[in-house]
Amino acid sequence: MSETLDRIRTSLIGLRMPRALEALDHTVCRIERGELTALEAIDGLLAEEHATRENRRVAVALKTARLTPPKTVEGFDFSFQPSLERGRILALAQLDFVARAEVVHFLGPPGTGKSHLATALGVAAVRAGRTVYRAALAEIVEALGRAERDGRLIERIRFYARPALLIVDEIGYLPITAGGANLFFQLVNARYEKGAMILTSNRGFAEWGEVFGDAVVATALLDRLLHHAVVVQIEGASYRLRAHADLMPAHTRTHAAITPPPPPRRRGRPPKNGAIHL
Ligand code: ADP
Ligand code: MG
């Protein structure tokens, strides 16, 4: 018996299964007391080790993806945002849009949960074993500009093109120069129909010319980013300011004007039914 246990310990060490090793003695005691069958014991040891590894994998992947602090769909208070259909978000959390390399837009005024929902979908994708990366648009443009100056633009575009899901947060807060818009366009083109994206913005699509400092590039961006796209518009009050709603000017209490997207231009392709949900 103790020889067998020693061999099991050696195997668990060799297999790098520290959690199972830790639980081994207690599990054996429980078998001896008749509380566990052999099969239940194997099941329990493997499940503990597996859960520990999975938690570690998710923790590392969330950091790498820059999905910190992590958010969840369960942690989102839908009653605070009645314009938002819970079912639609739960459907997105099934992640079919990731497999289909589609684009999800979250539009709405500050504090309405755009980044929360984008992060929550990213967290769901990480848990499902998909690669994710999140960054603010200004960071991406800055990094692409730096890479271009260093002659490493292709490498950097490849870096952003690699994850199954790229989350581009905070479109519209900081203006982008025409040169920056051009670099972002190259990235969007590299991902087009290959990898999924989530974009969050406090500005309507009609304002993208202004946001990207160039109407032509903005139109070309929208052309790709509205093809195979889901648009989720949040019209509500800021969750950050919920305790101070009475102190806020009236125009910030309800939704800011987010103009509906212009009809997307298609390039020679028949429109896909239901590709755009408004
Ligand atoms: P936005 O990106 O639209 O400006 P955030 O998603 O960053 O807003 O939300 C601001 C803060 O409020 C975050 O901490 C977020 O988790 C929280 N929050 C926003 N909306 C909700 C909600 N409906 N339920 C729970 N927390 C929310
Ligand atoms: Mg945000």
CSV table of N, CA and C in Angstrom, one decimal, residues 54-119:
chain,number,residue,atom,x,y,z
A,54,GLU,N,-6.8,25.4,-14.8
A,54,GLU,CA,-7.6,26.2,-15.6
A,54,GLU,C,-7.7,27.6,-15.0
A,55,ASN,N,-7.8,27.7,-13.7
A,55,ASN,CA,-7.8,29.0,-13.0
A,55,ASN,C,-6.5,29.8,-13.3
A,56,ARG,N,-5.4,29.1,-13.3
A,56,ARG,CA,-4.1,29.7,-13.5
A,56,ARG,C,-4.1,30.2,-15.0
A,57,ARG,N,-4.5,29.3,-15.9
A,57,ARG,CA,-4.5,29.7,-17.3
A,57,ARG,C,-5.3,30.9,-17.6
A,58,VAL,N,-6.5,31.0,-17.0
A,58,VAL,CA,-7.4,32.1,-17.2
A,58,VAL,C,-6.8,33.4,-16.6
A,59,ALA,N,-6.2,33.3,-15.4
A,59,ALA,CA,-5.6,34.4,-14.8
A,59,ALA,C,-4.5,35.0,-15.6
A,60,VAL,N,-3.6,34.1,-16.2
A,60,VAL,CA,-2.5,34.6,-17.0
A,60,VAL,C,-3.1,35.2,-18.3
A,61,ALA,N,-4.0,34.5,-18.9
A,61,ALA,CA,-4.6,35.0,-20.2
A,61,ALA,C,-5.3,36.3,-20.0
A,62,LEU,N,-6.0,36.5,-18.9
A,62,LEU,CA,-6.7,37.8,-18.7
A,62,LEU,C,-5.7,39.0,-18.6
A,63,LYS,N,-4.5,38.7,-17.9
A,63,LYS,CA,-3.5,39.7,-17.8
A,63,LYS,C,-2.9,40.0,-19.2
A,64,THR,N,-2.5,38.9,-19.9
A,64,THR,CA,-1.9,39.1,-21.2
A,64,THR,C,-2.9,39.9,-22.1
A,65,ALA,N,-4.2,39.6,-22.0
A,65,ALA,CA,-5.2,40.2,-22.9
A,65,ALA,C,-5.5,41.6,-22.4
A,66,ARG,N,-4.9,42.0,-21.2
A,66,ARG,CA,-5.2,43.3,-20.6
A,66,ARG,C,-6.7,43.5,-20.3
A,67,LEU,N,-7.3,42.4,-19.8
A,67,LEU,CA,-8.7,42.4,-19.4
A,67,LEU,C,-8.8,42.6,-17.9
A,68,THR,N,-8.1,43.6,-17.4
A,68,THR,CA,-8.1,43.8,-16.0
A,68,THR,C,-8.6,45.3,-15.7
A,69,PRO,N,-9.4,45.5,-14.7
A,69,PRO,CA,-10.0,44.5,-13.9
A,69,PRO,C,-11.1,43.7,-14.7
A,70,PRO,N,-11.1,42.4,-14.4
A,70,PRO,CA,-12.1,41.6,-15.2
A,70,PRO,C,-13.5,41.9,-14.9
A,71,LYS,N,-14.4,41.9,-15.8
A,71,LYS,CA,-15.8,42.1,-15.6
A,71,LYS,C,-16.6,40.9,-16.2
A,72,THR,N,-17.8,40.8,-15.7
A,72,THR,CA,-18.6,39.7,-16.2
A,72,THR,C,-20.0,40.2,-16.6
A,73,VAL,N,-20.6,39.4,-17.4
A,73,VAL,CA,-22.0,39.7,-17.9
A,73,VAL,C,-22.9,39.6,-16.6
A,74,GLU,N,-22.7,38.6,-15.8
A,74,GLU,CA,-23.5,38.4,-14.6
A,74,GLU,C,-23.4,39.6,-13.7
A,75,GLY,N,-22.2,40.3,-13.7
A,75,GLY,CA,-22.0,41.5,-12.8
A,75,GLY,C,-22.6,42.8,-13.4
A,76,PHE,N,-23.3,42.7,-14.5
A,76,PHE,CA,-23.9,43.9,-15.2
A,76,PHE,C,-25.3,44.0,-14.7
A,77,ASP,N,-25.6,45.2,-14.2
A,77,ASP,CA,-27.0,45.4,-13.7
A,77,ASP,C,-27.9,45.9,-14.9
A,78,PHE,N,-28.6,45.0,-15.5
A,78,PHE,CA,-29.4,45.4,-16.7
A,78,PHE,C,-30.6,46.3,-16.3
A,79,SER,N,-31.0,46.2,-15.0
A,79,SER,CA,-32.1,47.0,-14.7
A,79,SER,C,-31.7,48.5,-14.7
A,80,PHE,N,-30.4,48.8,-14.5
A,80,PHE,CA,-30.0,50.2,-14.6
A,80,PHE,C,-30.0,50.7,-16.0
A,81,GLN,N,-29.9,49.8,-17.0
A,81,GLN,CA,-29.8,50.2,-18.4
A,81,GLN,C,-30.9,49.6,-19.2
A,82,PRO,N,-32.2,50.1,-19.0
A,82,PRO,CA,-33.3,49.5,-19.6
A,82,PRO,C,-33.3,49.4,-21.2
A,83,SER,N,-32.5,50.4,-21.8
A,83,SER,CA,-32.5,50.4,-23.3
A,83,SER,C,-31.7,49.1,-23.8
A,84,LEU,N,-31.1,48.5,-22.9
A,84,LEU,CA,-30.2,47.4,-23.3
A,84,LEU,C,-31.0,46.0,-23.1
A,85,GLU,N,-31.0,45.3,-24.2
A,85,GLU,CA,-31.7,44.0,-24.1
A,85,GLU,C,-30.8,42.9,-23.6
A,86,ARG,N,-31.1,42.4,-22.4
A,86,ARG,CA,-30.3,41.4,-21.8
A,86,ARG,C,-30.0,40.2,-22.7
A,87,GLY,N,-31.1,39.7,-23.4
A,87,GLY,CA,-31.0,38.6,-24.3
A,87,GLY,C,-29.9,38.8,-25.4
A,88,ARG,N,-29.8,40.0,-25.9
A,88,ARG,CA,-28.8,40.2,-26.9
A,88,ARG,C,-27.4,40.1,-26.4
A,89,ILE,N,-27.2,40.6,-25.2
A,89,ILE,CA,-25.9,40.5,-24.6
A,89,ILE,C,-25.5,39.0,-24.3
A,90,LEU,N,-26.5,38.3,-23.7
A,90,LEU,CA,-26.3,36.9,-23.4
A,90,LEU,C,-26.0,36.1,-24.7
A,91,ALA,N,-26.7,36.5,-25.8
A,91,ALA,CA,-26.5,35.8,-27.1
A,91,ALA,C,-25.0,36.1,-27.5
A,92,LEU,N,-24.6,37.3,-27.4
A,92,LEU,CA,-23.2,37.7,-27.8
A,92,LEU,C,-22.2,36.9,-26.9
A,93,ALA,N,-22.6,36.6,-25.6
A,93,ALA,CA,-21.7,35.9,-24.7
A,93,ALA,C,-21.5,34.4,-25.1
A,94,GLN,N,-22.4,34.0,-26.1
A,94,GLN,CA,-22.2,32.6,-26.6
A,94,GLN,C,-21.0,32.6,-27.6
A,95,LEU,N,-20.6,33.8,-28.0
A,95,LEU,CA,-19.3,33.9,-28.7
A,95,LEU,C,-19.3,33.5,-30.2
A,96,ASP,N,-20.5,33.3,-30.8
A,96,ASP,CA,-20.6,32.9,-32.2
A,96,ASP,C,-19.9,34.0,-33.0
A,97,PHE,N,-20.0,35.3,-32.6
A,97,PHE,CA,-19.4,36.4,-33.4
A,97,PHE,C,-17.9,36.2,-33.5
A,98,VAL,N,-17.3,35.6,-32.5
A,98,VAL,CA,-15.9,35.4,-32.5
A,98,VAL,C,-15.5,34.4,-33.6
A,99,ALA,N,-16.2,33.3,-33.6
A,99,ALA,CA,-16.0,32.2,-34.6
A,99,ALA,C,-16.3,32.8,-36.0
A,100,ARG,N,-17.2,33.7,-36.1
A,100,ARG,CA,-17.6,34.2,-37.4
A,100,ARG,C,-16.8,35.4,-37.8
A,101,ALA,N,-15.8,35.8,-37.0
A,101,ALA,CA,-15.0,37.0,-37.2
A,101,ALA,C,-15.8,38.3,-37.5
A,102,GLU,N,-16.8,38.4,-36.7
A,102,GLU,CA,-17.7,39.6,-36.8
A,102,GLU,C,-17.2,40.8,-35.9
A,103,VAL,N,-17.9,41.9,-36.1
A,103,VAL,CA,-17.5,43.1,-35.4
A,103,VAL,C,-18.7,43.5,-34.5
A,104,VAL,N,-18.5,43.8,-33.2
A,104,VAL,CA,-19.5,44.2,-32.3
A,104,VAL,C,-19.2,45.7,-31.9
A,105,HIS,N,-20.2,46.6,-32.1
A,105,HIS,CA,-20.0,47.9,-31.7
A,105,HIS,C,-20.8,48.2,-30.4
A,106,PHE,N,-20.2,48.8,-29.4
A,106,PHE,CA,-21.0,49.3,-28.3
A,106,PHE,C,-20.9,50.8,-28.4
A,107,LEU,N,-22.1,51.4,-28.5
A,107,LEU,CA,-22.1,52.9,-28.6
A,107,LEU,C,-22.9,53.5,-27.5
A,108,GLY,N,-22.5,54.6,-27.0
A,108,GLY,CA,-23.3,55.2,-25.9
A,108,GLY,C,-22.4,56.3,-25.2
A,109,PRO,N,-23.1,57.1,-24.4
A,109,PRO,CA,-22.4,58.1,-23.6
A,109,PRO,C,-21.5,57.5,-22.6
A,110,PRO,N,-20.6,58.3,-22.0
A,110,PRO,CA,-19.7,57.8,-21.0
A,110,PRO,C,-20.4,57.2,-19.8
A,111,GLY,N,-19.8,56.1,-19.3
A,111,GLY,CA,-20.4,55.5,-18.0
A,111,GLY,C,-21.5,54.6,-18.2
A,112,THR,N,-21.9,54.3,-19.4
A,112,THR,CA,-23.1,53.4,-19.7
A,112,THR,C,-22.8,52.0,-19.7
A,113,GLY,N,-21.5,51.6,-19.5
A,113,GLY,CA,-21.2,50.2,-19.5
A,113,GLY,C,-20.6,49.6,-20.7
A,114,LYS,N,-20.1,50.4,-21.6
A,114,LYS,CA,-19.6,49.9,-22.9
A,114,LYS,C,-18.3,49.1,-22.6
A,115,SER,N,-17.4,49.7,-21.9
A,115,SER,CA,-16.1,49.0,-21.6
A,115,SER,C,-16.4,47.7,-20.8
A,116,HIS,N,-17.3,47.9,-19.8
A,116,HIS,CA,-17.7,46.7,-19.0
A,116,HIS,C,-18.2,45.5,-19.8
A,117,LEU,N,-19.1,45.8,-20.8
A,117,LEU,CA,-19.6,44.7,-21.6
A,117,LEU,C,-18.6,44.2,-22.5
A,118,ALA,N,-17.8,45.1,-23.1
A,118,ALA,CA,-16.7,44.6,-24.0
A,118,ALA,C,-15.7,43.7,-23.3
A,119,THR,N,-15.3,44.1,-22.0
A,119,THR,CA,-14.4,43.3,-21.2
A,119,THR,C,-15.1,42.0,-20.8
